[in-house]
Amino acid sequence: MEDITMAERRKDSKKRVLKEGEYQRSNGTYECRWRSENGKRNNVYAKSLEELREKRSRDSARPQ
């Protein structure tokens, strides 16, 4: 019988846990995708995870 465990969290190449919608691209940069409250799709790209999260919080606060 197999043990049922929690699903593993997605991590980047430096073993940092990525939040929902965050991805590390094959070239090492980061991307975040989400939908705004009105259903519009949004993408943000950055060279570092910290920069990505800063851009994401800034863009999600912007009125559509």
PDB file of N, CA, C and O in Angstrom:
ATOM      1  N   MET A   1       0.844  -1.176   0.000  1.00  0.00           N
ATOM      2  CA  MET A   1       0.000   0.000   0.000  1.00  0.00           C
ATOM      3  C   MET A   1       0.892   1.242   0.000  1.00  0.00           C
ATOM      4  O   MET A   1       1.850   1.317   0.744  1.00  0.00           O
ATOM      5  N   GLU A   2       0.555   2.221  -0.852  1.00  0.00           N
ATOM      6  CA  GLU A   2       1.356   3.435  -0.953  1.00  0.00           C
ATOM      7  C   GLU A   2       0.925   4.465   0.082  1.00  0.00           C
ATOM      8  O   GLU A   2      -0.252   4.578   0.406  1.00  0.00           O
ATOM      9  N   ASP A   3       1.910   5.199   0.599  1.00  0.00           N
ATOM     10  CA  ASP A   3       1.591   6.307   1.493  1.00  0.00           C
ATOM     11  C   ASP A   3       1.133   7.494   0.663  1.00  0.00           C
ATOM     12  O   ASP A   3       1.723   7.810  -0.370  1.00  0.00           O
ATOM     13  N   ILE A   4       0.100   8.147   1.109  1.00  0.00           N
ATOM     14  CA  ILE A   4      -0.355   9.355   0.443  1.00  0.00           C
ATOM     15  C   ILE A   4       0.255  10.530   1.182  1.00  0.00           C
ATOM     16  O   ILE A   4       0.022  10.721   2.373  1.00  0.00           O
ATOM     17  N   THR A   5       1.073  11.297   0.464  1.00  0.00           N
ATOM     18  CA  THR A   5       1.727  12.453   1.081  1.00  0.00           C
ATOM     19  C   THR A   5       1.302  13.718   0.356  1.00  0.00           C
ATOM     20  O   THR A   5       0.718  13.673  -0.729  1.00  0.00           O
ATOM     21  N   MET A   6       1.642  14.838   0.953  1.00  0.00           N
ATOM     22  CA  MET A   6       1.326  16.114   0.313  1.00  0.00           C
ATOM     23  C   MET A   6       2.111  16.237  -0.983  1.00  0.00           C
ATOM     24  O   MET A   6       3.217  15.734  -1.111  1.00  0.00           O
ATOM     25  N   ALA A   7       1.535  16.934  -1.937  1.00  0.00           N
ATOM     26  CA  ALA A   7       2.228  17.177  -3.202  1.00  0.00           C
ATOM     27  C   ALA A   7       3.436  18.057  -2.941  1.00  0.00           C
ATOM     28  O   ALA A   7       3.407  18.936  -2.088  1.00  0.00           O
ATOM     29  N   GLU A   8       4.494  17.801  -3.674  1.00  0.00           N
ATOM     30  CA  GLU A   8       5.700  18.611  -3.504  1.00  0.00           C
ATOM     31  C   GLU A   8       5.487  19.986  -4.104  1.00  0.00           C
ATOM     32  O   GLU A   8       4.788  20.143  -5.096  1.00  0.00           O
ATOM     33  N   ARG A   9       6.102  20.980  -3.483  1.00  0.00           N
ATOM     34  CA  ARG A   9       6.008  22.346  -3.969  1.00  0.00           C
ATOM     35  C   ARG A   9       6.966  22.541  -5.133  1.00  0.00           C
ATOM     36  O   ARG A   9       8.041  21.966  -5.172  1.00  0.00           O
ATOM     37  N   ARG A  10       6.584  23.383  -6.078  1.00  0.00           N
ATOM     38  CA  ARG A  10       7.442  23.698  -7.214  1.00  0.00           C
ATOM     39  C   ARG A  10       8.575  24.585  -6.731  1.00  0.00           C
ATOM     40  O   ARG A  10       8.359  25.518  -5.963  1.00  0.00           O
ATOM     41  N   LYS A  11       9.802  24.300  -7.162  1.00  0.00           N
ATOM     42  CA  LYS A  11      10.976  25.054  -6.731  1.00  0.00           C
ATOM     43  C   LYS A  11      11.798  25.478  -7.934  1.00  0.00           C
ATOM     44  O   LYS A  11      11.761  24.844  -8.982  1.00  0.00           O
ATOM     45  N   ASP A  12      12.579  26.551  -7.747  1.00  0.00           N
ATOM     46  CA  ASP A  12      13.463  27.007  -8.819  1.00  0.00           C
ATOM     47  C   ASP A  12      14.806  26.294  -8.715  1.00  0.00           C
ATOM     48  O   ASP A  12      14.982  25.402  -7.883  1.00  0.00           O
ATOM     49  N   SER A  13      15.743  26.681  -9.551  1.00  0.00           N
ATOM     50  CA  SER A  13      17.042  26.007  -9.582  1.00  0.00           C
ATOM     51  C   SER A  13      17.852  26.226  -8.310  1.00  0.00           C
ATOM     52  O   SER A  13      18.778  25.467  -8.030  1.00  0.00           O
ATOM     53  N   LYS A  14      17.503  27.251  -7.525  1.00  0.00           N
ATOM     54  CA  LYS A  14      18.186  27.514  -6.257  1.00  0.00           C
ATOM     55  C   LYS A  14      17.401  26.954  -5.070  1.00  0.00           C
ATOM     56  O   LYS A  14      17.633  27.321  -3.933  1.00  0.00           O
ATOM     57  N   LYS A  15      16.444  26.086  -5.366  1.00  0.00           N
ATOM     58  CA  LYS A  15      15.633  25.374  -4.366  1.00  0.00           C
ATOM     59  C   LYS A  15      14.701  26.285  -3.573  1.00  0.00           C
ATOM     60  O   LYS A  15      14.275  25.946  -2.481  1.00  0.00           O
ATOM     61  N   ARG A  16      14.348  27.462  -4.133  1.00  0.00           N
ATOM     62  CA  ARG A  16      13.389  28.353  -3.481  1.00  0.00           C
ATOM     63  C   ARG A  16      11.986  27.960  -3.921  1.00  0.00           C
ATOM     64  O   ARG A  16      11.752  27.663  -5.082  1.00  0.00           O
ATOM     65  N   VAL A  17      11.057  27.954  -2.986  1.00  0.00           N
ATOM     66  CA  VAL A  17       9.681  27.575  -3.282  1.00  0.00           C
ATOM     67  C   VAL A  17       9.012  28.698  -4.075  1.00  0.00           C
ATOM     68  O   VAL A  17       9.076  29.863  -3.700  1.00  0.00           O
ATOM     69  N   LEU A  18       8.384  28.317  -5.193  1.00  0.00           N
ATOM     70  CA  LEU A  18       7.693  29.282  -6.034  1.00  0.00           C
ATOM     71  C   LEU A  18       6.220  29.342  -5.659  1.00  0.00           C
ATOM     72  O   LEU A  18       5.603  28.325  -5.355  1.00  0.00           O
ATOM     73  N   LYS A  19       5.658  30.536  -5.683  1.00  0.00           N
ATOM     74  CA  LYS A  19       4.251  30.725  -5.365  1.00  0.00           C
ATOM     75  C   LYS A  19       3.393  30.352  -6.572  1.00  0.00           C
ATOM     76  O   LYS A  19       3.903  30.138  -7.678  1.00  0.00           O
ATOM     77  N   GLU A  20       2.085  30.294  -6.364  1.00  0.00           N
ATOM     78  CA  GLU A  20       1.163  29.950  -7.440  1.00  0.00           C
ATOM     79  C   GLU A  20       1.312  30.945  -8.591  1.00  0.00           C
ATOM     80  O   GLU A  20       1.327  32.152  -8.382  1.00  0.00           O
ATOM     81  N   GLY A  21       1.451  30.428  -9.794  1.00  0.00           N
ATOM     82  CA  GLY A  21       1.575  31.265 -10.979  1.00  0.00           C
ATOM     83  C   GLY A  21       2.999  31.635 -11.342  1.00  0.00           C
ATOM     84  O   GLY A  21       3.247  32.184 -12.413  1.00  0.00           O
ATOM     85  N   GLU A  22       3.966  31.365 -10.470  1.00  0.00           N
ATOM     86  CA  GLU A  22       5.364  31.695 -10.739  1.00  0.00           C
ATOM     87  C   GLU A  22       6.066  30.505 -11.381  1.00  0.00           C
ATOM     88  O   GLU A  22       5.856  29.361 -10.982  1.00  0.00           O
ATOM     89  N   TYR A  23       6.899  30.806 -12.388  1.00  0.00           N
ATOM     90  CA  TYR A  23       7.637  29.768 -13.102  1.00  0.00           C
ATOM     91  C   TYR A  23       9.050  30.239 -13.358  1.00  0.00           C
ATOM     92  O   TYR A  23       9.284  31.426 -13.563  1.00  0.00           O
ATOM     93  N   GLN A  24       9.979  29.310 -13.374  1.00  0.00           N
ATOM     94  CA  GLN A  24      11.328  29.631 -13.819  1.00  0.00           C
ATOM     95  C   GLN A  24      11.439  29.120 -15.247  1.00  0.00           C
ATOM     96  O   GLN A  24      11.183  27.956 -15.533  1.00  0.00           O
ATOM     97  N   ARG A  25      11.799  30.015 -16.149  1.00  0.00           N
ATOM     98  CA  ARG A  25      11.902  29.670 -17.563  1.00  0.00           C
ATOM     99  C   ARG A  25      13.217  28.950 -17.829  1.00  0.00           C
ATOM    100  O   ARG A  25      14.122  28.971 -17.011  1.00  0.00           O
ATOM    101  N   SER A  26      13.322  28.322 -18.986  1.00  0.00           N
ATOM    102  CA  SER A  26      14.507  27.535 -19.314  1.00  0.00           C
ATOM    103  C   SER A  26      15.770  28.384 -19.406  1.00  0.00           C
ATOM    104  O   SER A  26      16.868  27.876 -19.197  1.00  0.00           O
ATOM    105  N   ASN A  27      15.626  29.697 -19.681  1.00  0.00           N
ATOM    106  CA  ASN A  27      16.799  30.569 -19.756  1.00  0.00           C
ATOM    107  C   ASN A  27      17.176  31.146 -18.394  1.00  0.00           C
ATOM    108  O   ASN A  27      18.065  31.979 -18.293  1.00  0.00           O
ATOM    109  N   GLY A  28      16.494  30.725 -17.322  1.00  0.00           N
ATOM    110  CA  GLY A  28      16.829  31.154 -15.970  1.00  0.00           C
ATOM    111  C   GLY A  28      16.044  32.351 -15.466  1.00  0.00           C
ATOM    112  O   GLY A  28      16.123  32.688 -14.288  1.00  0.00           O
ATOM    113  N   THR A  29      15.278  33.013 -16.332  1.00  0.00           N
ATOM    114  CA  THR A  29      14.460  34.143 -15.890  1.00  0.00           C
ATOM    115  C   THR A  29      13.154  33.616 -15.298  1.00  0.00           C
ATOM    116  O   THR A  29      12.854  32.422 -15.383  1.00  0.00           O
ATOM    117  N   TYR A  30      12.391  34.520 -14.725  1.00  0.00           N
ATOM    118  CA  TYR A  30      11.151  34.135 -14.053  1.00  0.00           C
ATOM    119  C   TYR A  30       9.955  34.764 -14.743  1.00  0.00           C
ATOM    120  O   TYR A  30      10.046  35.844 -15.323  1.00  0.00           O
ATOM    121  N   GLU A  31       8.820  34.072 -14.641  1.00  0.00           N
ATOM    122  CA  GLU A  31       7.572  34.559 -15.214  1.00  0.00           C
ATOM    123  C   GLU A  31       6.466  34.305 -14.205  1.00  0.00           C
ATOM    124  O   GLU A  31       6.460  33.295 -13.501  1.00  0.00           O
ATOM    125  N   CYS A  32       5.527  35.236 -14.147  1.00  0.00           N
ATOM    126  CA  CYS A  32       4.351  35.053 -13.308  1.00  0.00           C
ATOM    127  C   CYS A  32       3.121  35.331 -14.155  1.00  0.00           C
ATOM    128  O   CYS A  32       3.076  36.329 -14.883  1.00  0.00           O
ATOM    129  N   ARG A  33       2.138  34.456 -14.083  1.00  0.00           N
ATOM    130  CA  ARG A  33       0.884  34.598 -14.819  1.00  0.00           C
ATOM    131  C   ARG A  33      -0.272  34.594 -13.834  1.00  0.00           C
ATOM    132  O   ARG A  33      -0.288  33.805 -12.897  1.00  0.00           O
ATOM    133  N   TRP A  34      -1.249  35.470 -14.084  1.00  0.00           N
ATOM    134  CA  TRP A  34      -2.450  35.488 -13.263  1.00  0.00           C
ATOM    135  C   TRP A  34      -3.572  36.160 -14.036  1.00  0.00           C
ATOM    136  O   TRP A  34      -3.349  36.779 -15.058  1.00  0.00           O
ATOM    137  N   ARG A  35      -4.779  36.012 -13.533  1.00  0.00           N
ATOM    138  CA  ARG A  35      -5.948  36.673 -14.109  1.00  0.00           C
ATOM    139  C   ARG A  35      -6.438  37.723 -13.110  1.00  0.00           C
ATOM    140  O   ARG A  35      -6.541  37.448 -11.924  1.00  0.00           O
ATOM    141  N   SER A  36      -6.747  38.900 -13.635  1.00  0.00           N
ATOM    142  CA  SER A  36      -7.272  39.959 -12.785  1.00  0.00           C
ATOM    143  C   SER A  36      -8.739  39.671 -12.472  1.00  0.00           C
ATOM    144  O   SER A  36      -9.334  38.741 -13.024  1.00  0.00           O
ATOM    145  N   GLU A  37      -9.317  40.481 -11.616  1.00  0.00           N
ATOM    146  CA  GLU A  37     -10.705  40.261 -11.210  1.00  0.00           C
ATOM    147  C   GLU A  37     -11.672  40.349 -12.380  1.00  0.00           C
ATOM    148  O   GLU A  37     -12.716  39.712 -12.372  1.00  0.00           O
ATOM    149  N   ASN A  38     -11.332  41.144 -13.400  1.00  0.00           N
ATOM    150  CA  ASN A  38     -12.219  41.271 -14.556  1.00  0.00           C
ATOM    151  C   ASN A  38     -11.948  40.200 -15.616  1.00  0.00           C
ATOM    152  O   ASN A  38     -12.522  40.237 -16.692  1.00  0.00           O
ATOM    153  N   GLY A  39     -11.062  39.252 -15.342  1.00  0.00           N
ATOM    154  CA  GLY A  39     -10.794  38.129 -16.241  1.00  0.00           C
ATOM    155  C   GLY A  39      -9.645  38.330 -17.204  1.00  0.00           C
ATOM    156  O   GLY A  39      -9.334  37.432 -17.981  1.00  0.00           O
ATOM    157  N   LYS A  40      -9.013  39.499 -17.166  1.00  0.00           N
ATOM    158  CA  LYS A  40      -7.894  39.770 -18.071  1.00  0.00           C
ATOM    159  C   LYS A  40      -6.663  38.966 -17.637  1.00  0.00           C
ATOM    160  O   LYS A  40      -6.340  38.911 -16.457  1.00  0.00           O
ATOM    161  N   ARG A  41      -5.979  38.367 -18.629  1.00  0.00           N
ATOM    162  CA  ARG A  41      -4.755  37.623 -18.338  1.00  0.00           C
ATOM    163  C   ARG A  41      -3.582  38.588 -18.242  1.00  0.00           C
ATOM    164  O   ARG A  41      -3.464  39.520 -19.036  1.00  0.00           O
ATOM    165  N   ASN A  42      -2.703  38.366 -17.280  1.00  0.00           N
ATOM    166  CA  ASN A  42      -1.535  39.211 -17.064  1.00  0.00           C
ATOM    167  C   ASN A  42      -0.280  38.356 -16.988  1.00  0.00           C
ATOM    168  O   ASN A  42      -0.316  37.256 -16.453  1.00  0.00           O
ATOM    169  N   ASN A  43       0.833  38.888 -17.506  1.00  0.00           N
ATOM    170  CA  ASN A  43       2.142  38.238 -17.432  1.00  0.00           C
ATOM    171  C   ASN A  43       3.151  39.267 -16.970  1.00  0.00           C
ATOM    172  O   ASN A  43       3.076  40.422 -17.366  1.00  0.00           O
ATOM    173  N   VAL A  44       4.106  38.823 -16.162  1.00  0.00           N
ATOM    174  CA  VAL A  44       5.222  39.662 -15.744  1.00  0.00           C
ATOM    175  C   VAL A  44       6.475  38.817 -15.869  1.00  0.00           C
ATOM    176  O   VAL A  44       6.469  37.631 -15.523  1.00  0.00           O
ATOM    177  N   TYR A  45       7.542  39.419 -16.385  1.00  0.00           N
ATOM    178  CA  TYR A  45       8.823  38.741 -16.540  1.00  0.00           C
ATOM    179  C   TYR A  45       9.885  39.489 -15.754  1.00  0.00           C
ATOM    180  O   TYR A  45       9.836  40.707 -15.659  1.00  0.00           O
ATOM    181  N   ALA A  46      10.870  38.767 -15.199  1.00  0.00           N
ATOM    182  CA  ALA A  46      11.956  39.409 -14.457  1.00  0.00           C
ATOM    183  C   ALA A  46      13.170  38.490 -14.427  1.00  0.00           C
ATOM    184  O   ALA A  46      13.055  37.276 -14.591  1.00  0.00           O
ATOM    185  N   LYS A  47      14.336  39.107 -14.178  1.00  0.00           N
ATOM    186  CA  LYS A  47      15.587  38.340 -14.099  1.00  0.00           C
ATOM    187  C   LYS A  47      15.747  37.645 -12.754  1.00  0.00           C
ATOM    188  O   LYS A  47      16.407  36.616 -12.664  1.00  0.00           O
ATOM    189  N   SER A  48      15.168  38.215 -11.697  1.00  0.00           N
ATOM    190  CA  SER A  48      15.292  37.599 -10.372  1.00  0.00           C
ATOM    191  C   SER A  48      13.905  37.375  -9.766  1.00  0.00           C
ATOM    192  O   SER A  48      12.924  38.043 -10.135  1.00  0.00           O
ATOM    193  N   LEU A  49      13.828  36.464  -8.829  1.00  0.00           N
ATOM    194  CA  LEU A  49      12.567  36.155  -8.172  1.00  0.00           C
ATOM    195  C   LEU A  49      12.083  37.347  -7.347  1.00  0.00           C
ATOM    196  O   LEU A  49      10.887  37.654  -7.320  1.00  0.00           O
ATOM    197  N   GLU A  50      12.989  38.051  -6.699  1.00  0.00           N
ATOM    198  CA  GLU A  50      12.618  39.218  -5.893  1.00  0.00           C
ATOM    199  C   GLU A  50      12.021  40.309  -6.783  1.00  0.00           C
ATOM    200  O   GLU A  50      11.004  40.923  -6.445  1.00  0.00           O
ATOM    201  N   GLU A  51      12.663  40.543  -7.927  1.00  0.00           N
ATOM    202  CA  GLU A  51      12.170  41.549  -8.878  1.00  0.00           C
ATOM    203  C   GLU A  51      10.792  41.140  -9.414  1.00  0.00           C
ATOM    204  O   GLU A  51       9.902  41.985  -9.566  1.00  0.00           O
ATOM    205  N   LEU A  52      10.608  39.863  -9.683  1.00  0.00           N
ATOM    206  CA  LEU A  52       9.327  39.363 -10.179  1.00  0.00           C
ATOM    207  C   LEU A  52       8.218  39.639  -9.175  1.00  0.00           C
ATOM    208  O   LEU A  52       7.156  40.141  -9.530  1.00  0.00           O
ATOM    209  N   ARG A  53       8.462  39.317  -7.918  1.00  0.00           N
ATOM    210  CA  ARG A  53       7.434  39.513  -6.888  1.00  0.00           C
ATOM    211  C   ARG A  53       7.134  40.986  -6.674  1.00  0.00           C
ATOM    212  O   ARG A  53       5.990  41.362  -6.421  1.00  0.00           O
ATOM    213  N   GLU A  54       8.140  41.834  -6.793  1.00  0.00           N
ATOM    214  CA  GLU A  54       7.924  43.275  -6.682  1.00  0.00           C
ATOM    215  C   GLU A  54       7.043  43.770  -7.834  1.00  0.00           C
ATOM    216  O   GLU A  54       6.081  44.504  -7.622  1.00  0.00           O
ATOM    217  N   LYS A  55       7.370  43.355  -9.060  1.00  0.00           N
ATOM    218  CA  LYS A  55       6.582  43.751 -10.230  1.00  0.00           C
ATOM    219  C   LYS A  55       5.155  43.220 -10.131  1.00  0.00           C
ATOM    220  O   LYS A  55       4.197  43.915 -10.471  1.00  0.00           O
ATOM    221  N   ARG A  56       5.008  41.996  -9.675  1.00  0.00           N
ATOM    222  CA  ARG A  56       3.683  41.366  -9.558  1.00  0.00           C
ATOM    223  C   ARG A  56       2.807  42.136  -8.592  1.00  0.00           C
ATOM    224  O   ARG A  56       1.657  42.434  -8.872  1.00  0.00           O
ATOM    225  N   SER A  57       3.358  42.501  -7.432  1.00  0.00           N
ATOM    226  CA  SER A  57       2.551  43.231  -6.447  1.00  0.00           C
ATOM    227  C   SER A  57       2.219  44.628  -6.958  1.00  0.00           C
ATOM    228  O   SER A  57       1.118  45.124  -6.744  1.00  0.00           O
ATOM    229  N   ARG A  58       3.129  45.249  -7.682  1.00  0.00           N
ATOM    230  CA  ARG A  58       2.895  46.573  -8.232  1.00  0.00           C
ATOM    231  C   ARG A  58       1.831  46.511  -9.336  1.00  0.00           C
ATOM    232  O   ARG A  58       0.916  47.346  -9.371  1.00  0.00           O
ATOM    233  N   ASP A  59       1.916  45.523 -10.216  1.00  0.00           N
ATOM    234  CA  ASP A  59       0.965  45.414 -11.326  1.00  0.00           C
ATOM    235  C   ASP A  59      -0.417  44.962 -10.886  1.00  0.00           C
ATOM    236  O   ASP A  59      -1.418  45.363 -11.470  1.00  0.00           O
ATOM    237  N   SER A  60      -0.503  44.121  -9.872  1.00  0.00           N
ATOM    238  CA  SER A  60      -1.824  43.656  -9.434  1.00  0.00           C
ATOM    239  C   SER A  60      -2.570  44.750  -8.694  1.00  0.00           C
ATOM    240  O   SER A  60      -3.795  44.722  -8.617  1.00  0.00           O
ATOM    241  N   ALA A  61      -1.864  45.747  -8.170  1.00  0.00           N
ATOM    242  CA  ALA A  61      -2.512  46.857  -7.471  1.00  0.00           C
ATOM    243  C   ALA A  61      -2.995  47.930  -8.440  1.00  0.00           C
ATOM    244  O   ALA A  61      -3.813  48.767  -8.094  1.00  0.00           O
ATOM    245  N   ARG A  62      -2.498  47.907  -9.679  1.00  0.00           N
ATOM    246  CA  ARG A  62      -2.853  48.902 -10.679  1.00  0.00           C
ATOM    247  C   ARG A  62      -4.295  48.683 -11.142  1.00  0.00           C
ATOM    248  O   ARG A  62      -4.688  47.564 -11.443  1.00  0.00           O
ATOM    249  N   PRO A  63      -5.104  49.743 -11.199  1.00  0.00           N
ATOM    250  CA  PRO A  63      -6.485  49.575 -11.694  1.00  0.00           C
ATOM    251  C   PRO A  63      -6.495  49.215 -13.173  1.00  0.00           C
ATOM    252  O   PRO A  63      -5.677  49.691 -13.945  1.00  0.00           O
ATOM    253  N   GLN A  64      -7.417  48.368 -13.559  1.00  0.00           N
ATOM    254  CA  GLN A  64      -7.501  47.902 -14.953  1.00  0.00           C
ATOM    255  C   GLN A  64      -8.412  48.778 -15.765  1.00  0.00           C
ATOM    256  O   GLN A  64      -9.429  49.150 -15.522  1.00  0.00           O
TER     257      GLN A  64
END
